[in-house]
Amino acid sequence: MKFYLVIVILAVRIFEGCDCKMVQFIFGDSLSDVGNNKYLSKSLAQASLPWYGIDIGNGLPNGRFSNGRTVADIIGDNMGLPRPPAFLDPSLSEDVILENGVNYASGGGGILNETGSYFIQRFSLYKQIELFEGTQELIRSKIGKFEAEKFFQEARYVVALGSNDFINNYLMPLYSDSWTYNDETFIDYLVGTLQEQLKVLHSLGARQLMVFGLGPMGCIPLQRVLSTSGNCQEKTNKLALSFNKASSKVVNDLGKQLPNASYRFGDAYDVVNDVISNPSKYGFQNADSPCCSFGRIRPALTCIPASTLCKDRSKYVFWDEYHPSDKANELIATELIKKFGFKRVDQAETPSPSPEVAPSPSDD
């Protein structure tokens, strides 16, 4: 009787087996969104009209808040990882997830739930993690608990949020956080929340994870045009630097404390700041205004069919008031790849960690 039971268990294991690819799960905001907000019909944070997407694919809007690719697109391509589709993409299925992963990033989203509330609809990081838990349930049903655990622990994870927590929360008087906290206590609150979220992701299997810091957000066109001088807003940039310092420590500490965790902090501030400060060094002609705008009517906030485009999009660092152009994203991604030594997944020096605990046959 025991002999037959063993055969049945082995048969179940073979049936559940999955020759799964290494994929990415991306959590982020509009800098990484590849179409989630396009399916949030009430969201005011949209990239669903021309001229968004003009320099990628068929040239039609695809949900990316740029004229082309995101930094995550380019780094993933370089590493040989498939581009994960938006979570809300109607074509998403278990097979698609196993082949490509998922992108949960949402324009207007932040680390804090209250961030970007005036956009009406957006996914905060907590909501994105909740959606990821649902994804895990789907995959467990598809390939079994053991293989699903292995799949999620071998995946790569990207967390890239934070700028909205300042620009579309703390720095706007209409949000209570702007008068409840000062600079120091708000960053403590923000980074403390991020720390708990990263712990949750680890409990869900995230082992290979990169948290990206903030760039000089005081230098985006929107912040410049709102200043009296037209220069970068140094207060905003100092907040970005303080956030990076605090979150870097949290990420590095978690990498040491959590079992089998390879957690890294990607500080891109210097790279982006150099591009903005010395545009001609990188082949740009403009680093202070958007390529897509209403001419002298500023800020335009978004790019629409009635907007005027610059003559040469490759010469502009910024596509709209908030977001870099495809060319800038390409340069930033290339510099980050060099800075952090990202390698193709088929050239990794060490294998990804296996699940810590293999469940007994009776668990399935």
mmCIF file of C-alpha atoms in Angstrom:
data_model
loop_
_atom_site.group_PDB
_atom_site.id
_atom_site.type_symbol
_atom_site.label_atom_id
_atom_site.label_comp_id
_atom_site.label_asym_id
_atom_site.label_seq_id
_atom_site.Cartn_x
_atom_site.Cartn_y
_atom_site.Cartn_z
ATOM 1 C CA MET A 1 0.000 0.000 0.000
ATOM 2 C CA LYS A 2 2.829 2.388 0.870
ATOM 3 C CA PHE A 3 4.480 1.570 -2.480
ATOM 4 C CA TYR A 4 1.388 2.711 -4.386
ATOM 5 C CA LEU A 5 1.141 5.845 -2.259
ATOM 6 C CA VAL A 6 4.715 6.801 -3.158
ATOM 7 C CA ILE A 7 3.949 6.342 -6.861
ATOM 8 C CA VAL A 8 0.883 8.569 -6.559
ATOM 9 C CA ILE A 9 2.880 11.278 -4.767
ATOM 10 C CA LEU A 10 5.619 11.142 -7.413
ATOM 11 C CA ALA A 11 3.011 11.416 -10.127
ATOM 12 C CA VAL A 12 1.578 14.509 -8.473
ATOM 13 C CA ARG A 13 5.068 16.030 -8.257
ATOM 14 C CA ILE A 14 5.708 15.412 -11.947
ATOM 15 C CA PHE A 15 2.319 16.835 -12.858
ATOM 16 C CA GLU A 16 3.006 19.943 -10.774
ATOM 17 C CA GLY A 17 6.527 20.403 -12.096
ATOM 18 C CA CYS A 18 7.382 23.659 -13.826
ATOM 19 C CA ASP A 19 10.390 24.460 -15.946
ATOM 20 C CA CYS A 20 9.889 28.084 -15.001
ATOM 21 C CA LYS A 21 11.801 31.047 -16.383
ATOM 22 C CA MET A 22 13.392 33.717 -14.249
ATOM 23 C CA VAL A 23 11.086 36.733 -14.322
ATOM 24 C CA GLN A 24 10.648 40.138 -12.700
ATOM 25 C CA PHE A 25 8.017 41.554 -10.402
ATOM 26 C CA ILE A 26 8.037 45.350 -10.489
ATOM 27 C CA PHE A 27 6.496 47.633 -7.877
ATOM 28 C CA GLY A 28 6.578 51.319 -8.664
ATOM 29 C CA ASP A 29 4.981 54.581 -9.782
ATOM 30 C CA SER A 30 4.659 56.377 -13.132
ATOM 31 C CA LEU A 31 8.386 55.972 -13.831
ATOM 32 C CA SER A 32 7.765 52.213 -14.119
ATOM 33 C CA ASP A 33 4.067 51.996 -15.034
ATOM 34 C CA VAL A 34 3.542 50.099 -18.306
ATOM 35 C CA GLY A 35 -0.235 50.381 -18.483
ATOM 36 C CA ASN A 36 -1.994 49.777 -15.164
ATOM 37 C CA ASN A 37 -3.413 53.285 -14.941
ATOM 38 C CA LYS A 38 -4.714 52.950 -18.476
ATOM 39 C CA TYR A 39 -7.229 50.474 -17.065
ATOM 40 C CA LEU A 40 -8.113 52.610 -14.032
ATOM 41 C CA SER A 41 -10.942 54.526 -15.678
ATOM 42 C CA LYS A 42 -11.296 57.135 -12.910
ATOM 43 C CA SER A 43 -7.592 57.842 -12.512
ATOM 44 C CA LEU A 44 -6.416 61.345 -13.334
ATOM 45 C CA ALA A 45 -2.834 60.081 -13.702
ATOM 46 C CA GLN A 46 -2.961 58.936 -17.318
ATOM 47 C CA ALA A 47 -0.620 58.356 -20.233
ATOM 48 C CA SER A 48 -3.314 57.061 -22.547
ATOM 49 C CA LEU A 49 -3.357 59.870 -25.122
ATOM 50 C CA PRO A 50 -0.907 60.858 -27.848
ATOM 51 C CA TRP A 51 1.923 61.709 -27.756
ATOM 52 C CA TYR A 52 2.848 59.191 -25.078
ATOM 53 C CA GLY A 53 4.499 56.112 -26.578
ATOM 54 C CA ILE A 54 5.350 57.813 -29.878
ATOM 55 C CA ASP A 55 8.825 56.242 -30.025
ATOM 56 C CA ILE A 56 8.055 52.673 -28.996
ATOM 57 C CA GLY A 57 6.250 49.860 -30.800
ATOM 58 C CA ASN A 58 3.516 51.161 -33.102
ATOM 59 C CA GLY A 59 3.850 54.706 -31.743
ATOM 60 C CA LEU A 60 0.504 54.632 -29.958
ATOM 61 C CA PRO A 61 0.030 55.222 -26.213
ATOM 62 C CA ASN A 62 0.773 52.060 -24.234
ATOM 63 C CA GLY A 63 0.523 53.322 -20.668
ATOM 64 C CA ARG A 64 4.156 54.364 -20.221
ATOM 65 C CA PHE A 65 4.576 57.943 -19.033
ATOM 66 C CA SER A 66 7.231 58.692 -21.649
ATOM 67 C CA ASN A 67 7.728 58.829 -25.386
ATOM 68 C CA GLY A 68 9.452 55.441 -25.179
ATOM 69 C CA ARG A 69 10.872 52.939 -22.715
ATOM 70 C CA THR A 70 11.182 53.072 -18.948
ATOM 71 C CA VAL A 71 14.455 52.581 -17.090
ATOM 72 C CA ALA A 72 13.119 49.210 -15.864
ATOM 73 C CA ASP A 73 12.432 48.168 -19.480
ATOM 74 C CA ILE A 74 15.994 48.910 -20.513
ATOM 75 C CA ILE A 75 17.726 47.332 -17.506
ATOM 76 C CA GLY A 76 15.564 44.213 -17.821
ATOM 77 C CA ASP A 77 16.323 43.946 -21.548
ATOM 78 C CA ASN A 78 20.032 44.214 -20.814
ATOM 79 C CA MET A 79 19.793 41.468 -18.177
ATOM 80 C CA GLY A 80 17.972 39.142 -20.558
ATOM 81 C CA LEU A 81 14.749 39.277 -18.542
ATOM 82 C CA PRO A 82 11.329 39.409 -20.224
ATOM 83 C CA ARG A 83 9.343 42.622 -19.891
ATOM 84 C CA PRO A 84 6.552 42.009 -17.372
ATOM 85 C CA PRO A 85 3.105 43.141 -18.525
ATOM 86 C CA ALA A 86 0.850 45.385 -16.479
ATOM 87 C CA PHE A 87 -1.161 43.576 -13.810
ATOM 88 C CA LEU A 88 -4.403 44.978 -15.265
ATOM 89 C CA ASP A 89 -3.589 43.931 -18.843
ATOM 90 C CA PRO A 90 -6.628 41.888 -19.966
ATOM 91 C CA SER A 91 -4.358 39.292 -21.581
ATOM 92 C CA LEU A 92 -2.622 38.472 -18.270
ATOM 93 C CA SER A 93 -2.929 34.783 -17.379
ATOM 94 C CA GLU A 94 -1.071 32.224 -15.286
ATOM 95 C CA ASP A 95 0.984 31.180 -18.324
ATOM 96 C CA VAL A 96 1.868 34.801 -19.117
ATOM 97 C CA ILE A 97 2.948 35.363 -15.500
ATOM 98 C CA LEU A 98 5.167 32.264 -15.560
ATOM 99 C CA GLU A 99 6.766 33.472 -18.792
ATOM 100 C CA ASN A 100 7.081 37.202 -18.074
ATOM 101 C CA GLY A 101 6.326 38.119 -14.452
ATOM 102 C CA VAL A 102 4.087 41.090 -13.583
ATOM 103 C CA ASN A 103 4.415 44.858 -13.342
ATOM 104 C CA TYR A 104 2.211 46.386 -10.619
ATOM 105 C CA ALA A 105 3.547 49.959 -10.950
ATOM 106 C CA SER A 106 0.937 52.693 -10.979
ATOM 107 C CA GLY A 107 1.214 56.361 -11.879
ATOM 108 C CA GLY A 108 0.564 58.549 -8.838
ATOM 109 C CA GLY A 109 1.216 55.702 -6.415
ATOM 110 C CA GLY A 110 3.429 56.038 -3.385
ATOM 111 C CA ILE A 111 4.836 54.199 -0.409
ATOM 112 C CA LEU A 112 2.061 55.744 1.687
ATOM 113 C CA ASN A 113 -1.592 54.941 1.083
ATOM 114 C CA GLU A 114 -2.600 58.607 1.273
ATOM 115 C CA THR A 115 -0.142 59.744 -1.394
ATOM 116 C CA GLY A 116 -1.649 60.923 -4.694
ATOM 117 C CA SER A 117 -5.227 60.736 -3.449
ATOM 118 C CA TYR A 118 -6.265 63.621 -5.712
ATOM 119 C CA PHE A 119 -5.539 61.342 -8.697
ATOM 120 C CA ILE A 120 -8.597 59.417 -7.405
ATOM 121 C CA GLN A 121 -7.415 55.987 -8.600
ATOM 122 C CA ARG A 122 -3.870 54.625 -8.267
ATOM 123 C CA PHE A 123 -2.153 51.659 -6.613
ATOM 124 C CA SER A 124 -0.133 52.446 -3.501
ATOM 125 C CA LEU A 125 2.724 50.078 -2.648
ATOM 126 C CA TYR A 126 0.569 48.308 -0.055
ATOM 127 C CA LYS A 127 -2.099 47.765 -2.724
ATOM 128 C CA GLN A 128 0.515 46.506 -5.180
ATOM 129 C CA ILE A 129 1.727 43.990 -2.594
ATOM 130 C CA GLU A 130 -1.870 42.894 -2.028
ATOM 131 C CA LEU A 131 -2.233 42.298 -5.784
ATOM 132 C CA PHE A 132 1.024 40.324 -5.729
ATOM 133 C CA GLU A 133 -0.441 38.056 -3.045
ATOM 134 C CA GLY A 134 -3.345 37.362 -5.384
ATOM 135 C CA THR A 135 -0.869 36.534 -8.149
ATOM 136 C CA GLN A 136 0.803 34.018 -5.866
ATOM 137 C CA GLU A 137 -2.502 32.274 -5.217
ATOM 138 C CA LEU A 138 -3.063 31.931 -8.960
ATOM 139 C CA ILE A 139 0.366 30.440 -9.543
ATOM 140 C CA ARG A 140 0.081 28.032 -6.603
ATOM 141 C CA SER A 141 -3.185 26.767 -8.088
ATOM 142 C CA LYS A 142 -1.471 26.360 -11.466
ATOM 143 C CA ILE A 143 1.813 24.622 -10.573
ATOM 144 C CA GLY A 144 1.517 23.597 -6.932
ATOM 145 C CA LYS A 145 2.853 24.993 -3.681
ATOM 146 C CA PHE A 146 6.417 23.691 -3.905
ATOM 147 C CA GLU A 147 7.112 24.823 -7.480
ATOM 148 C CA ALA A 148 5.400 28.167 -6.873
ATOM 149 C CA GLU A 149 7.618 28.800 -3.852
ATOM 150 C CA LYS A 150 10.682 28.065 -5.961
ATOM 151 C CA PHE A 151 9.417 30.272 -8.800
ATOM 152 C CA PHE A 152 8.843 33.308 -6.586
ATOM 153 C CA GLN A 153 12.103 32.912 -4.674
ATOM 154 C CA GLU A 154 14.118 32.740 -7.894
ATOM 155 C CA ALA A 155 12.443 35.797 -9.412
ATOM 156 C CA ARG A 156 13.902 39.316 -9.422
ATOM 157 C CA TYR A 157 12.114 42.144 -7.646
ATOM 158 C CA VAL A 158 12.234 45.891 -8.218
ATOM 159 C CA VAL A 159 10.780 48.483 -5.819
ATOM 160 C CA ALA A 160 10.923 52.046 -7.144
ATOM 161 C CA LEU A 161 8.654 54.547 -5.420
ATOM 162 C CA GLY A 162 8.940 57.593 -3.194
ATOM 163 C CA SER A 163 8.895 60.726 -5.336
ATOM 164 C CA ASN A 164 5.098 61.015 -5.208
ATOM 165 C CA ASP A 165 5.225 60.802 -1.426
ATOM 166 C CA PHE A 166 6.962 64.169 -1.557
ATOM 167 C CA ILE A 167 5.716 65.891 -4.725
ATOM 168 C CA ASN A 168 2.124 64.673 -4.509
ATOM 169 C CA ASN A 169 1.808 64.556 -0.742
ATOM 170 C CA TYR A 170 4.216 66.124 1.762
ATOM 171 C CA LEU A 171 5.070 69.177 -0.360
ATOM 172 C CA MET A 172 1.408 69.953 -1.126
ATOM 173 C CA PRO A 173 -0.517 71.876 1.579
ATOM 174 C CA LEU A 174 -3.791 70.122 0.733
ATOM 175 C CA TYR A 175 -2.422 66.899 2.281
ATOM 176 C CA SER A 176 -2.509 66.575 6.067
ATOM 177 C CA ASP A 177 0.975 65.038 6.048
ATOM 178 C CA SER A 178 2.324 68.466 5.033
ATOM 179 C CA TRP A 179 1.350 70.000 8.363
ATOM 180 C CA THR A 180 1.433 66.874 10.552
ATOM 181 C CA TYR A 181 5.162 66.231 10.043
ATOM 182 C CA ASN A 182 8.388 68.144 9.571
ATOM 183 C CA ASP A 183 11.101 67.021 7.141
ATOM 184 C CA GLU A 184 12.784 64.685 9.607
ATOM 185 C CA THR A 185 9.667 63.067 11.052
ATOM 186 C CA PHE A 186 8.072 62.627 7.620
ATOM 187 C CA ILE A 187 11.122 60.779 6.304
ATOM 188 C CA ASP A 188 11.129 58.602 9.439
ATOM 189 C CA TYR A 189 7.461 57.795 8.796
ATOM 190 C CA LEU A 190 8.027 57.164 5.089
ATOM 191 C CA VAL A 191 11.122 54.978 5.459
ATOM 192 C CA GLY A 192 9.605 53.112 8.406
ATOM 193 C CA THR A 193 6.615 52.248 6.223
ATOM 194 C CA LEU A 194 8.921 51.106 3.418
ATOM 195 C CA GLN A 195 10.819 48.901 5.856
ATOM 196 C CA GLU A 196 7.643 47.076 6.860
ATOM 197 C CA GLN A 197 6.632 46.657 3.208
ATOM 198 C CA LEU A 198 9.992 45.113 2.326
ATOM 199 C CA LYS A 199 9.602 42.665 5.206
ATOM 200 C CA VAL A 200 6.204 41.660 3.839
ATOM 201 C CA LEU A 201 7.718 41.085 0.386
ATOM 202 C CA HIS A 202 10.398 38.896 1.950
ATOM 203 C CA SER A 203 7.727 36.857 3.737
ATOM 204 C CA LEU A 204 6.117 36.365 0.312
ATOM 205 C CA GLY A 205 9.325 34.993 -1.196
ATOM 206 C CA ALA A 206 11.218 38.039 -2.482
ATOM 207 C CA ARG A 207 14.892 37.163 -2.135
ATOM 208 C CA GLN A 208 16.634 39.030 -4.992
ATOM 209 C CA LEU A 209 15.407 42.605 -4.579
ATOM 210 C CA MET A 210 16.591 46.049 -5.674
ATOM 211 C CA VAL A 211 15.176 49.229 -4.160
ATOM 212 C CA PHE A 212 15.834 52.309 -6.266
ATOM 213 C CA GLY A 213 16.367 55.645 -4.570
ATOM 214 C CA LEU A 214 15.192 59.046 -5.707
ATOM 215 C CA GLY A 215 16.812 61.323 -8.258
ATOM 216 C CA PRO A 216 17.027 65.117 -7.930
ATOM 217 C CA MET A 217 13.262 65.566 -8.030
ATOM 218 C CA GLY A 218 13.637 69.282 -7.340
ATOM 219 C CA CYS A 219 14.983 69.585 -10.890
ATOM 220 C CA ILE A 220 12.057 68.138 -12.818
ATOM 221 C CA PRO A 221 10.447 70.802 -15.045
ATOM 222 C CA LEU A 222 7.365 71.040 -12.816
ATOM 223 C CA GLN A 223 9.454 71.939 -9.762
ATOM 224 C CA ARG A 224 11.518 74.463 -11.737
ATOM 225 C CA VAL A 225 8.514 76.268 -13.189
ATOM 226 C CA LEU A 226 6.942 76.523 -9.743
ATOM 227 C CA SER A 227 10.047 78.238 -8.373
ATOM 228 C CA THR A 228 10.523 81.984 -8.730
ATOM 229 C CA SER A 229 13.953 81.633 -10.344
ATOM 230 C CA GLY A 230 13.376 78.718 -12.695
ATOM 231 C CA ASN A 231 16.209 76.850 -10.997
ATOM 232 C CA CYS A 232 16.088 73.506 -9.207
ATOM 233 C CA GLN A 233 14.331 73.564 -5.845
ATOM 234 C CA GLU A 234 17.109 72.651 -3.441
ATOM 235 C CA LYS A 235 14.754 71.943 -0.534
ATOM 236 C CA THR A 236 13.133 69.202 -2.608
ATOM 237 C CA ASN A 237 16.508 67.809 -3.630
ATOM 238 C CA LYS A 238 17.657 67.720 -0.007
ATOM 239 C CA LEU A 239 14.569 65.699 0.869
ATOM 240 C CA ALA A 240 15.489 63.200 -1.860
ATOM 241 C CA LEU A 241 19.036 62.899 -0.494
ATOM 242 C CA SER A 242 17.755 62.414 3.058
ATOM 243 C CA PHE A 243 15.315 59.750 1.888
ATOM 244 C CA ASN A 244 18.080 57.958 -0.002
ATOM 245 C CA LYS A 245 20.374 57.955 3.008
ATOM 246 C CA ALA A 246 17.724 56.575 5.361
ATOM 247 C CA SER A 247 16.257 54.007 2.974
ATOM 248 C CA SER A 248 19.722 52.807 1.925
ATOM 249 C CA LYS A 249 20.484 51.947 5.552
ATOM 250 C CA VAL A 250 17.162 50.136 5.929
ATOM 251 C CA VAL A 251 17.702 48.081 2.763
ATOM 252 C CA ASN A 252 21.263 47.150 3.687
ATOM 253 C CA ASP A 253 20.227 46.200 7.228
ATOM 254 C CA LEU A 254 17.376 44.039 5.966
ATOM 255 C CA GLY A 255 19.765 42.329 3.551
ATOM 256 C CA LYS A 256 21.820 41.231 6.552
ATOM 257 C CA GLN A 257 18.915 40.371 8.855
ATOM 258 C CA LEU A 258 16.463 38.513 6.628
ATOM 259 C CA PRO A 259 17.206 34.865 5.716
ATOM 260 C CA ASN A 260 18.692 34.317 2.242
ATOM 261 C CA ALA A 261 17.964 37.920 1.266
ATOM 262 C CA SER A 262 20.010 39.677 -1.382
ATOM 263 C CA TYR A 263 18.660 43.218 -0.961
ATOM 264 C CA ARG A 264 20.420 46.118 -2.664
ATOM 265 C CA PHE A 265 19.819 49.839 -2.775
ATOM 266 C CA GLY A 266 20.236 51.553 -6.131
ATOM 267 C CA ASP A 267 21.203 55.172 -5.556
ATOM 268 C CA ALA A 268 20.788 56.860 -8.935
ATOM 269 C CA TYR A 269 20.867 60.435 -7.626
ATOM 270 C CA ASP A 270 24.398 61.286 -8.786
ATOM 271 C CA VAL A 271 23.867 59.756 -12.232
ATOM 272 C CA VAL A 272 20.654 61.681 -12.908
ATOM 273 C CA ASN A 273 21.994 64.881 -11.355
ATOM 274 C CA ASP A 274 25.030 64.821 -13.641
ATOM 275 C CA VAL A 275 22.825 64.387 -16.718
ATOM 276 C CA ILE A 276 20.692 67.366 -15.654
ATOM 277 C CA SER A 277 23.659 69.532 -14.608
ATOM 278 C CA ASN A 278 25.790 68.748 -17.665
ATOM 279 C CA PRO A 279 23.373 67.886 -20.486
ATOM 280 C CA SER A 280 25.777 68.666 -23.334
ATOM 281 C CA LYS A 281 28.237 66.145 -21.904
ATOM 282 C CA TYR A 282 25.650 63.471 -22.717
ATOM 283 C CA GLY A 283 24.413 64.880 -26.021
ATOM 284 C CA PHE A 284 21.377 66.778 -24.719
ATOM 285 C CA GLN A 285 20.465 70.369 -25.480
ATOM 286 C CA ASN A 286 17.694 70.885 -22.932
ATOM 287 C CA ALA A 287 17.478 69.677 -19.319
ATOM 288 C CA ASP A 288 15.040 72.136 -17.767
ATOM 289 C CA SER A 289 11.819 72.044 -19.803
ATOM 290 C CA PRO A 290 9.623 69.308 -21.300
ATOM 291 C CA CYS A 291 9.681 68.183 -24.907
ATOM 292 C CA CYS A 292 5.889 67.873 -24.875
ATOM 293 C CA SER A 293 4.225 71.064 -23.645
ATOM 294 C CA PHE A 294 1.916 73.991 -24.462
ATOM 295 C CA GLY A 295 4.819 76.230 -25.295
ATOM 296 C CA ARG A 296 4.922 79.101 -22.833
ATOM 297 C CA ILE A 297 1.830 77.903 -20.968
ATOM 298 C CA ARG A 298 3.370 76.117 -17.993
ATOM 299 C CA PRO A 299 3.013 73.825 -16.194
ATOM 300 C CA ALA A 300 1.229 71.619 -18.698
ATOM 301 C CA LEU A 301 1.073 68.675 -16.221
ATOM 302 C CA THR A 302 0.432 66.131 -18.958
ATOM 303 C CA CYS A 303 1.013 65.554 -22.677
ATOM 304 C CA ILE A 304 -2.084 65.538 -24.925
ATOM 305 C CA PRO A 305 -2.774 65.640 -28.686
ATOM 306 C CA ALA A 306 -2.989 69.459 -28.593
ATOM 307 C CA SER A 307 0.504 69.708 -27.107
ATOM 308 C CA THR A 308 3.502 70.930 -29.074
ATOM 309 C CA LEU A 309 6.456 68.553 -29.436
ATOM 310 C CA CYS A 310 10.087 69.600 -29.510
ATOM 311 C CA LYS A 311 11.878 69.179 -32.852
ATOM 312 C CA ASP A 312 14.327 66.511 -31.663
ATOM 313 C CA ARG A 313 13.131 64.328 -28.794
ATOM 314 C CA SER A 314 16.575 62.790 -28.362
ATOM 315 C CA LYS A 315 17.946 66.193 -27.286
ATOM 316 C CA TYR A 316 15.576 66.645 -24.332
ATOM 317 C CA VAL A 317 16.186 65.127 -20.907
ATOM 318 C CA PHE A 318 12.497 65.433 -19.982
ATOM 319 C CA TRP A 319 9.508 64.253 -21.962
ATOM 320 C CA ASP A 320 6.830 66.008 -19.890
ATOM 321 C CA GLU A 321 6.747 68.032 -16.664
ATOM 322 C CA TYR A 322 7.519 64.937 -14.559
ATOM 323 C CA HIS A 323 9.133 62.193 -16.603
ATOM 324 C CA PRO A 324 12.396 61.629 -18.494
ATOM 325 C CA SER A 325 12.477 61.018 -22.232
ATOM 326 C CA ASP A 326 13.329 57.653 -23.774
ATOM 327 C CA LYS A 327 16.840 58.890 -24.550
ATOM 328 C CA ALA A 328 17.375 60.049 -20.962
ATOM 329 C CA ASN A 329 16.014 56.760 -19.608
ATOM 330 C CA GLU A 330 18.410 54.878 -21.881
ATOM 331 C CA LEU A 331 21.371 56.881 -20.631
ATOM 332 C CA ILE A 332 20.312 56.596 -16.981
ATOM 333 C CA ALA A 333 19.786 52.836 -17.326
ATOM 334 C CA THR A 334 23.166 52.392 -19.017
ATOM 335 C CA GLU A 335 24.927 54.304 -16.244
ATOM 336 C CA LEU A 336 23.102 52.280 -13.584
ATOM 337 C CA ILE A 337 24.048 49.009 -15.275
ATOM 338 C CA LYS A 338 27.690 50.079 -15.159
ATOM 339 C CA LYS A 339 27.490 51.450 -11.617
ATOM 340 C CA PHE A 340 25.860 48.386 -10.076
ATOM 341 C CA GLY A 341 27.334 45.719 -12.333
ATOM 342 C CA PHE A 342 24.026 44.260 -13.471
ATOM 343 C CA LYS A 343 24.683 41.056 -15.412
ATOM 344 C CA ARG A 344 22.604 38.939 -17.693
ATOM 345 C CA VAL A 345 20.734 36.295 -15.745
ATOM 346 C CA ASP A 346 22.463 33.561 -17.754
ATOM 347 C CA GLN A 347 25.827 34.941 -16.605
ATOM 348 C CA ALA A 348 25.048 35.209 -12.888
ATOM 349 C CA GLU A 349 27.960 34.229 -10.694
ATOM 350 C CA THR A 350 25.852 32.517 -8.064
ATOM 351 C CA PRO A 351 22.593 30.625 -8.421
ATOM 352 C CA SER A 352 19.442 32.005 -6.920
ATOM 353 C CA PRO A 353 18.599 30.615 -3.490
ATOM 354 C CA SER A 354 16.409 27.552 -3.326
ATOM 355 C CA PRO A 355 13.366 27.511 -1.088
ATOM 356 C CA GLU A 356 14.462 27.252 2.528
ATOM 357 C CA VAL A 357 12.001 24.561 3.461
ATOM 358 C CA ALA A 358 10.744 21.882 1.107
ATOM 359 C CA PRO A 359 7.254 20.824 2.194
ATOM 360 C CA SER A 360 6.608 17.188 2.929
ATOM 361 C CA PRO A 361 4.601 15.218 0.343
ATOM 362 C CA SER A 362 1.555 15.276 2.592
ATOM 363 C CA ASP A 363 1.408 19.109 2.409
ATOM 364 C CA ASP A 364 0.227 18.980 -1.172
#
